[in-house]
Backbone as a ProteinNet text record, in pm:
[ID]
protein_1_A
[PRIMARY]
GTSAKSTARVLIYTSGPLALLLVMSSLMRFRSDGLRSGLDSYLCLYLCLMLLVECWQIWSLLNAGKLYTHPLFQSARSSKLPVSDNMGLAERNDEAPAREVRVQFTGLTCPSDSGHLAGGLGPSSEGSAEGPEDAARSARALWLEKLEGAAAQKAKSVQQLERERLAKQGRERLAKQG
[TERTIARY]
81.7	-3.4	83.7	30.4	90.1	73.5	173.8	163.6	69.5	18.2	-77.8	-17.7	111	184.5	185.4	218.9	229.4	91.9	-14.7	-144.1	-192.5	-159.2	-194.9	-123.5	5.3	67.9	9	-21.1	-91.5	-220.1	-296.6	-429	-414.3	-305.3	-283.1	-227.2	-133.4	-71	-154	-270.7	-363.3	-486.3	-537.5	-668.5	-644.1	-531.1	-505	-505.6	-411.2	-401	-527.6	-592.1	-721	-825.3	-829.1	-930.6	-895.9	-769.3	-737.7	-772.1	-753.5	-786.8	-942.5	-1020	-1159.2	-1211.6	-1144.6	-1185.1	-1147	-1036.9	-1008.3	-1106.9	-1149.1	-1243.2	-1378.2	-1420.9	-1557.9	-1548.8	-1432.1	-1418.1	-1421.9	-1357.6	-1357.1	-1503.3	-1573.1	-1711.3	-1791.4	-1774.1	-1846.4	-1819.2	-1684	-1641.2	-1713.3	-1730	-1784.7	-1941.9	-2000.1	-2142.7	-2207.4	-2131.1	-2178.2	-2271.4	-2372	-2459.5	-2558.7	-2553.4	-2634.3	-2583.3	-2461.1	-2402.2	-2484.2	-2486.6	-2585.3	-2542.6	-2631.5	-2600.7	-2486.3	-2450.9	-2335	-2205	-2198.1	-2068.5	-2064.6	-2167.5	-2174.8	-2133.8	-2202.7	-2171.7	-2025.1	-1975	-1838.9	-1738.8	-1767.5	-1678	-1677.2	-1800.3	-1818.1	-1744.7	-1763.1	-1698.1	-1548.4	-1499.2	-1358.7	-1292.5	-1363.4	-1310.3	-1307.9	-1414.5	-1410.1	-1293.8	-1270.1	-1156.9	-1026.6	-1007.3	-883	-865.6	-969.5	-963.1	-917.3	-979	-951.8	-804.4	-756.3	-619.7	-526.2	-559.9	-478.8	-472.6	-589.2	-595.6	-501.6	-510	-429	-288.3	-254.1	-112.9	-59.7	-140.1	-99.8	-78.8	-164.7	-150.3	-31.8	-0.9	103.3	243.1	243.9	371.9	383.5	270.3	278.6	306.1	292.5	311	188.8	74.7	-59	-162.1	-120.2	-203.5	-311	-279.3	-363.6	-497.8	-487.8	-603.7	-708.4	-678.2	-777.8	-869.1	-998.1	-1097.2	-1074.6	-1014.9	-978	-870.7	-780.6	-661.8	-661.4	-775.3	-782.8	-759.9	-819.8	-808.9	-705.8	-630.8	-522	-411.2	-361.4	-257.8	-126.1	-50.6	87.1	183.8	312	401	390	400.7	390.1	515.5	526.8	649.9	612.8	684.2	667.5	704.3	607.1	620.6	616	710.2	714	710.5	627.7	620.8	599.4	563.5	551.1	421.3	331.3	206.7	224.7	337.4	355	396.8	378.7	410.4	281	300.6	192.6	257.2	173.3	213.5	150.1	223	157.9	197.6	128.6	159.8	283.7	366	495	457.8	338.2	304.9	257.3	208.3	143.1	246.8	230.8	323.7	329.9	434.4	441.6	340.1	286.8	183.4	50.2	31.7	-103.1	-109.6	-39.1	-40.7	-179.2	-251.8	-381.5	-374.5	-415.1	-434.8	-579.2	-630.7	-772.8	-794.1	-861.7	-886.1	-1037.5	-1059.3	-1198.2	-1230	-1354.8	-1392.4	-1397.9	-1336.2	-1334.6	-1215	-1235	-1125.3	-1114.9	-987.1	-971.4	-936	-969.2	-935.5	-781.8	-719.8	-575.9	-548.6	-425.6	-381.5	-431.6	-450.1	-487.7	-637.6	-713.6	-852.1	-939.7	-860.9	-923.1	-930.4	-1028	-1035.4	-929.9	-874.9	-767.1	-801.8	-929.2	-961.1	-978.3	-944.4	-962.5	-1096.7	-1183.4	-1323	-1321	-1419.1	-1427.7	-1415.5	-1414.8	-1417.2	-1286.3	-1293.2	-1173.4	-1142.1	-1015.9	-975.4	-952.7	-964.5	-947.8	-1068.4	-1045.7	-1154.7	-1236.5	-1191.2	-1266	-1185.2	-1260.5	-1191.7	-1170.6	-1198.7	-1178.1	-1036.5	-1005.8	-869.2	-847.5	-731.1	-701.5	-779.8	-808.2	-884.6	-1042.3	-1092.4	-1225.3	-1240.3	-1141.5	-1145.1	-1129.7	-1041.3	-1030.7	-1162.6	-1225	-1353.7	-1466.4	-1476.4	-1573.5	-1543.2	-1419.9	-1385.9	-1421.7	-1390.5	-1428	-1582.9	-1651.6	-1793.1	-1850.1	-1791.6	-1836.1	-1806.3	-1682.5	-1643.8	-1743.3	-1773.9	-1868	-1997.2	-2042.2	-2183	-2185.8	-2086	-2078.9	-2079.5	-2002.6	-2002.9	-2132	-2202.1	-2326.9	-2432.9	-2429.2	-2515.7	-2507	-2382	-2353.8	-2411.9	-2386.7	-2442.7	-2596	-2656.8	-2803.1	-2854.3	-2785.5	-2832.2	-2821.7	-2714.7	-2707.7	-2810.5	-2857.9	-2954.4	-3097.5	-3129.1	-3259.1	-3309.1	-3440	-3505.3	-3520.9	-3558.2	-3595.9	-3714.7	-3807.6	-3934.5	-3908	-3817.9	-3785.7	-3715.1	-3623.2	-3547.5	-3642.5	-3742.1	-3835.6	-3927.5	-3972.5	-4050.7	-3969.3	-3837.6	-3752.8	-3731.3	-3718.5	-3705.6	-3829.1	-3952.4	-4073.9	-4095.2	-4066.6	-4076.4	-3986.1	-3869.4	-3773.5	-3822.8	-3880.7	-3931.9	-4050.2	-4135.8	-4247.4	-4199.9	-4094.6	-4042.2	-3992.1	-3922.6	-3868.5	-3973.3	-4086.1	-4198.5	-4258.6	-4279.5	-4331.7	-4234	-4112.3	-4010.2	-4012.5	-4036.2	-4045.8	-4173.5	-4293.7	-4418.2	-4418.3	-4355.4	-4370.9	-4260.6
-114.5	-3	118.4	230.8	361.6	426.2	508.5	571.2	686.1	731.4	833.1	969.7	988.4	1111.9	1118.1	1013	1020	1035.3	965.3	982.4	1128	1184.8	1330.4	1418.2	1395.7	1474.9	1464	1338.8	1318.2	1390.8	1385.1	1456.9	1607.4	1668	1810.1	1848.1	1765.5	1812.7	1789	1703.7	1692.2	1783.7	1773.6	1859.6	2005.6	2045	2190.3	2265.5	2218.3	2276.1	2264	2153.3	2143.2	2227.6	2251.5	2339.6	2486.1	2524.3	2661.4	2684.3	2574.2	2596	2609.6	2534.2	2536.8	2677.6	2733.1	2869.6	2963.9	2956.1	3062.7	3047.4	2921.4	2907.2	2964.5	2943.9	2998.2	3147.2	3207.8	3353.5	3414.1	3336.5	3399.5	3388.9	3282	3274.2	3382.2	3417.2	3526.1	3659.1	3667.1	3798.7	3804.1	3699.8	3701.2	3713.6	3635.2	3621.9	3714.7	3759.4	3846.2	3766.2	3831.9	3761.6	3672.8	3669.7	3573	3430	3407.6	3276.4	3183.5	3063.6	2966.7	2922.7	2856.7	2797.9	2701.2	2642	2553.8	2630.7	2753.1	2833.2	2864.2	2901.5	2939.2	2808.4	2699	2575.2	2527.7	2541.5	2506.1	2591.7	2711.2	2804.9	2777.4	2753.1	2720	2585.5	2484.6	2355.3	2366	2442.6	2451.7	2529.2	2626.1	2708	2609.7	2538.4	2441.9	2333.7	2289.8	2194.8	2260.1	2386.5	2456.8	2475.4	2506.9	2516.8	2370.4	2272.1	2137.4	2110.5	2138.8	2112.2	2187	2307.3	2393	2328.2	2277.2	2216.6	2089	2009.9	1880.1	1928.8	2024.9	2070.3	2116.4	2197.7	2247.1	2127.5	2033.3	1921.8	1830.2	1816.5	1731.5	1799.6	1928	2003.8	2004.1	1997.9	1997.7	1858.9	1758.1	1617.5	1569.3	1625.7	1584.1	1541.5	1474.1	1429.8	1328.8	1261.2	1162.2	1223.2	1352	1424.2	1454.6	1448.9	1485	1366.1	1392.3	1280.9	1184.8	1232.3	1147	1046.9	1085.7	1007.5	943.5	953	893.2	741.3	682.5	536.3	484.7	574.2	528	468.4	356	282.6	317.7	392	420.6	328.3	338.3	246.3	256.1	149.4	143.5	144.9	197.9	197.9	124.9	26.4	-44.3	47	43.7	130.5	37.5	48	-40.4	38.9	10.2	76.2	-24.9	12.6	-81.9	-161.1	-121.9	-200.3	-300.6	-294.3	-399.9	-329.9	-407	-360.5	-307.3	-193.3	-145.9	-97.6	-54.2	1	139.8	227.6	362.2	402.7	484.9	543	622.1	618.2	698.4	850.6	883.4	1034.2	1083.6	991.8	1041.5	1076.5	1172.5	1205.7	1088.7	1073.6	972.1	972.5	1086.4	1096	1045.2	1016.9	974.6	821.7	745.5	607.9	559.3	485.6	441.2	286.4	259.3	107.8	83.9	-19.8	-51.3	-149.9	-109.4	-190.7	-239.1	-363.6	-408.7	-441.4	-451.6	-482.7	-625.7	-711.9	-852.4	-897	-990.5	-1054.5	-1198.3	-1241.3	-1375.3	-1469.6	-1594.4	-1685.6	-1698.6	-1706.4	-1725.8	-1870.9	-1909.7	-2045.9	-2130.2	-2060	-2129.5	-2158.6	-2111.9	-2123.6	-2009.9	-1911.5	-1794.2	-1683.5	-1604.7	-1494.8	-1390.4	-1329.8	-1240.5	-1123.3	-1082.1	-975.5	-1029.3	-1152.8	-1202	-1266.9	-1260.6	-1315.1	-1461.9	-1531	-1665	-1768.4	-1890.8	-1997.7	-2002.1	-2030.5	-2040.8	-2188.1	-2221.4	-2362.6	-2394.9	-2307.6	-2335.7	-2411.9	-2520.4	-2601.4	-2686.4	-2684.1	-2761.1	-2881.7	-2980.5	-3102.2	-3108.3	-2994.6	-2988.2	-2986.8	-3055.3	-3044.3	-2920.2	-2884.5	-2764.8	-2757.8	-2877.9	-2876.9	-2833.4	-2891.6	-2851	-2710.3	-2656	-2511.3	-2428.3	-2469.9	-2384.3	-2403.8	-2506.6	-2517.5	-2428.5	-2441.9	-2350.2	-2209.4	-2163.6	-2020.6	-1978.4	-2071.9	-2034	-2027.6	-2120.5	-2113.1	-1980.9	-1939.1	-1809.7	-1695.6	-1700.7	-1592.4	-1581.2	-1708.9	-1717.7	-1667.6	-1709.5	-1663.4	-1516.3	-1453.4	-1308.3	-1241.4	-1297.5	-1242.8	-1250.2	-1376.3	-1389.6	-1306.9	-1279.2	-1188	-1049.6	-1007.4	-867.2	-857.8	-962.5	-961	-948.7	-1035.5	-1042.7	-901.1	-835.5	-704.5	-603.9	-606.9	-516.7	-543.8	-666.5	-706	-668.9	-624.2	-591.8	-464.5	-465.1	-345.6	-248.7	-127.3	-14.4	-51.6	-116.1	-155.4	-257.6	-360	-454.4	-385.6	-291.8	-230.8	-140	-77.1	2.7	-84.3	-196.2	-285.8	-332.3	-368.5	-411.2	-293.5	-178.8	-61.7	-41.4	-54.4	-33	-142	-267.9	-381.4	-360.8	-312.7	-283.2	-177.9	-72.8	27.7	-20.7	-103	-166.8	-251.7	-328.4	-417.1	-328.8	-222.8	-135.6	-66.7	-22.8	34.5	-67.9	-191.8	-295.2	-328.3	-321.2	-351.5	-238.6	-120.8	-1.2	-8.9	-45.7	-54.4	-170.5	-284.3	-411.5	-418.8
-5.1	-0.5	-6	-30.6	-36.6	100.6	143.5	269.7	261.4	374.3	381	339.2	359.3	317.8	162.6	97.4	-51.1	-107.2	-45.1	-91.8	-80.1	31.5	46.6	-54.5	-81.6	-184.1	-317.6	-353.9	-485.8	-494.1	-389.8	-383	-398.1	-324.8	-335	-472.4	-524.1	-647.7	-773.1	-767.9	-872.3	-859.4	-733.6	-713.5	-713.3	-647.6	-638.9	-765.4	-863.6	-996.6	-1074.2	-1070.1	-1142.9	-1093.1	-966.5	-899.7	-942.6	-952.6	-1000.1	-1140.5	-1222.7	-1365.1	-1377.5	-1304.7	-1303.2	-1250.9	-1147	-1091.8	-1200.5	-1268.3	-1372.7	-1490.9	-1523	-1632.4	-1588.7	-1465.8	-1426.4	-1420.5	-1375.8	-1373.9	-1513.1	-1605.4	-1743.7	-1803.9	-1760.6	-1810.6	-1750.1	-1624.3	-1558.4	-1626	-1667.8	-1733.8	-1879	-1942.7	-2075.1	-2070.6	-1974.4	-1982.8	-1869.5	-1778.9	-1673.8	-1577.4	-1517.8	-1428.3	-1496.3	-1622.3	-1696.1	-1705.6	-1655.3	-1672.6	-1576	-1625	-1553.5	-1421	-1354.8	-1218.3	-1217.5	-1331.4	-1323.9	-1310.9	-1352.9	-1325.8	-1183.3	-1126.3	-972.5	-898.6	-924.9	-859.4	-877.9	-996.7	-1018.2	-941.3	-936	-860.8	-713	-661.9	-523.2	-489.1	-566	-531.7	-549.9	-633.5	-655.6	-549.4	-493.6	-378.5	-256.7	-240.2	-123.1	-141.8	-264	-293.7	-260.9	-292.5	-262.4	-112	-34.7	104.2	167.8	116.4	165.8	136.7	15.3	-19.2	67.8	104.6	195.6	330.4	377.9	519.5	515.3	422.1	404.5	397.4	320.2	300.5	437.8	512.7	644.1	746.7	746.5	840.6	795.1	666.5	626.9	667.3	656.5	700.7	845.1	926.5	1063	1123.5	1026.5	1078	1146.7	1124.6	1191.7	1092.2	994.7	887.4	937.6	1036.5	1088.8	1161.4	1172.8	1240.1	1141	1012.9	903.7	888.7	875.9	856.1	740.2	636	529.5	561.1	650.8	684	816.5	895.5	1026.7	1027.1	932.2	928.6	839.7	777.2	682.9	765.7	711.4	774.3	720.9	794.3	749.5	812.7	793.9	864.1	1011.6	1083.1	1226.5	1288.9	1412.1	1494.8	1623.2	1661.2	1792.8	1904.5	2003	2125	2247.4	2336.5	2457.3	2578.2	2674.2	2802.9	2910.6	3029.5	3144.1	3120	3029.1	3009.5	2896.4	2830.8	2721.5	2591.9	2482.1	2353.8	2275.5	2202.8	2130	2002.4	1902.5	1774.9	1753.1	1691.3	1661.8	1527.7	1462.1	1337	1344.9	1243.8	1254.8	1251.4	1206.3	1197.3	1329.5	1423.9	1542.5	1640.2	1724.6	1830.7	1931.8	2007.1	2096.9	2204.8	2240.3	2346.8	2305	2178.9	2125	2100.8	2169.4	2149.9	2195.7	2113.6	2141.5	2162.6	2289	2328.5	2349.4	2283.7	2300.1	2427.5	2517.3	2638.1	2623.5	2675.3	2686.4	2830.3	2865.6	2994.4	3033.6	2942.3	2966.4	3045	3136	3209.9	3169	3141.5	3094.7	3205.2	3202	3298.7	3303.3	3422.3	3431.3	3442	3442.5	3445.8	3568.1	3674.9	3796.1	3805	3712.6	3712.3	3779.1	3822.7	3878	3773.7	3778.2	3683.8	3715.5	3617.9	3637.6	3732.6	3748.7	3834.3	3980.1	4007	4138.3	4171	4073.2	4091.8	4047.7	4084.9	4036.4	4155	4118.4	4218.9	4292	4422.1	4501.8	4519	4502.2	4519.1	4663.7	4755.8	4907.9	4943.5	5006.9	5058.7	4964.5	4833.1	4745.1	4695.7	4655.8	4615	4462.6	4393.3	4246.4	4207.9	4099.9	4049.7	3970.1	3923.8	3849.7	3713.8	3652.5	3523.3	3557	3662.2	3696.2	3735.5	3810	3849.3	3724	3627.3	3510.6	3426.7	3419.8	3348.8	3407.1	3546.9	3613.1	3594.5	3604.8	3583.1	3442.6	3343.6	3204.5	3194.4	3255.5	3245.1	3305.7	3428.7	3482.6	3392.6	3334.9	3242.8	3114.1	3057.1	2940.1	2978.9	3100	3145.7	3156.8	3215.6	3227.1	3087.8	2992.1	2853.2	2787.4	2803.8	2739.8	2800.4	2935.3	2999.4	2947.5	2933.4	2878.8	2737.7	2656.5	2520.2	2518.7	2601.5	2616.9	2651	2745.6	2798.7	2685.9	2601.9	2486.4	2380.8	2375.1	2264.5	2301.7	2437	2475	2408.1	2382.6	2320.4	2422.6	2379.8	2480.9	2553.6	2489	2557.5	2676.9	2639.8	2751.2	2863.4	2835	2938.2	3021.3	2957.8	3031.3	3123	3068.9	3161	3275.3	3261.3	3371.5	3465.7	3428.1	3512.8	3592.1	3534	3603.3	3705.9	3667.5	3766.6	3881.6	3863.5	3970.9	4066.7	4000.4	4087.5	4170	4105.9	4185.1	4295.3	4277.9	4386.8	4496.4	4457.1	4560.4	4640.1	4583.2	4646.8	4742.1	4701	4789.2	4910.6	4886.4	4991.6	5094.9	5053.4	5144.1	5233.2	5156.7	5237	5329	5290	5369	5461.2
[MASK]
++++++++++++++++++++++++++++++++++++++++++++++++++++++++++++++++++++++++++++++++++++++++++++++++++++++++++++++++++++++++++++++++++++++++++++++++++++++++++++++++++++++++++++++++++

């Protein structure tokens, strides 16, 4: 693939001059036809001016080394640089400043080797006759159950959530009265 920098340069060096030519063409048409020139001339002039402004923005971001902040290039994959810190190894775009390393975290906790969830939750092997395989299976089952519960909660409709909220409020009222 081509880097985001060279893609930006191609965009600037082709779109910029073509937009300038179209602006000059529209202005010459205005000069010859006056205000009677059609809507297409006005539209062409407007779009070309917008294109020139966009080329200028991309040029400025390219020179500032912040091309990744432009919406056209946010998801562009440039060459990656490995970055290591006390949390582990990550990759970042070579155009991004070092302070903008993005690491994606999830709310999931994975079972550890001992059968306990990494967050300290899960079955305890103290006082149980289960072997390490059984403990690992039950920890995995708890983790999967939690994952499936979260997926089921996200899949609920607004109507279902509203019913559950009203039912909970009704139970709380009954608990206060009784």
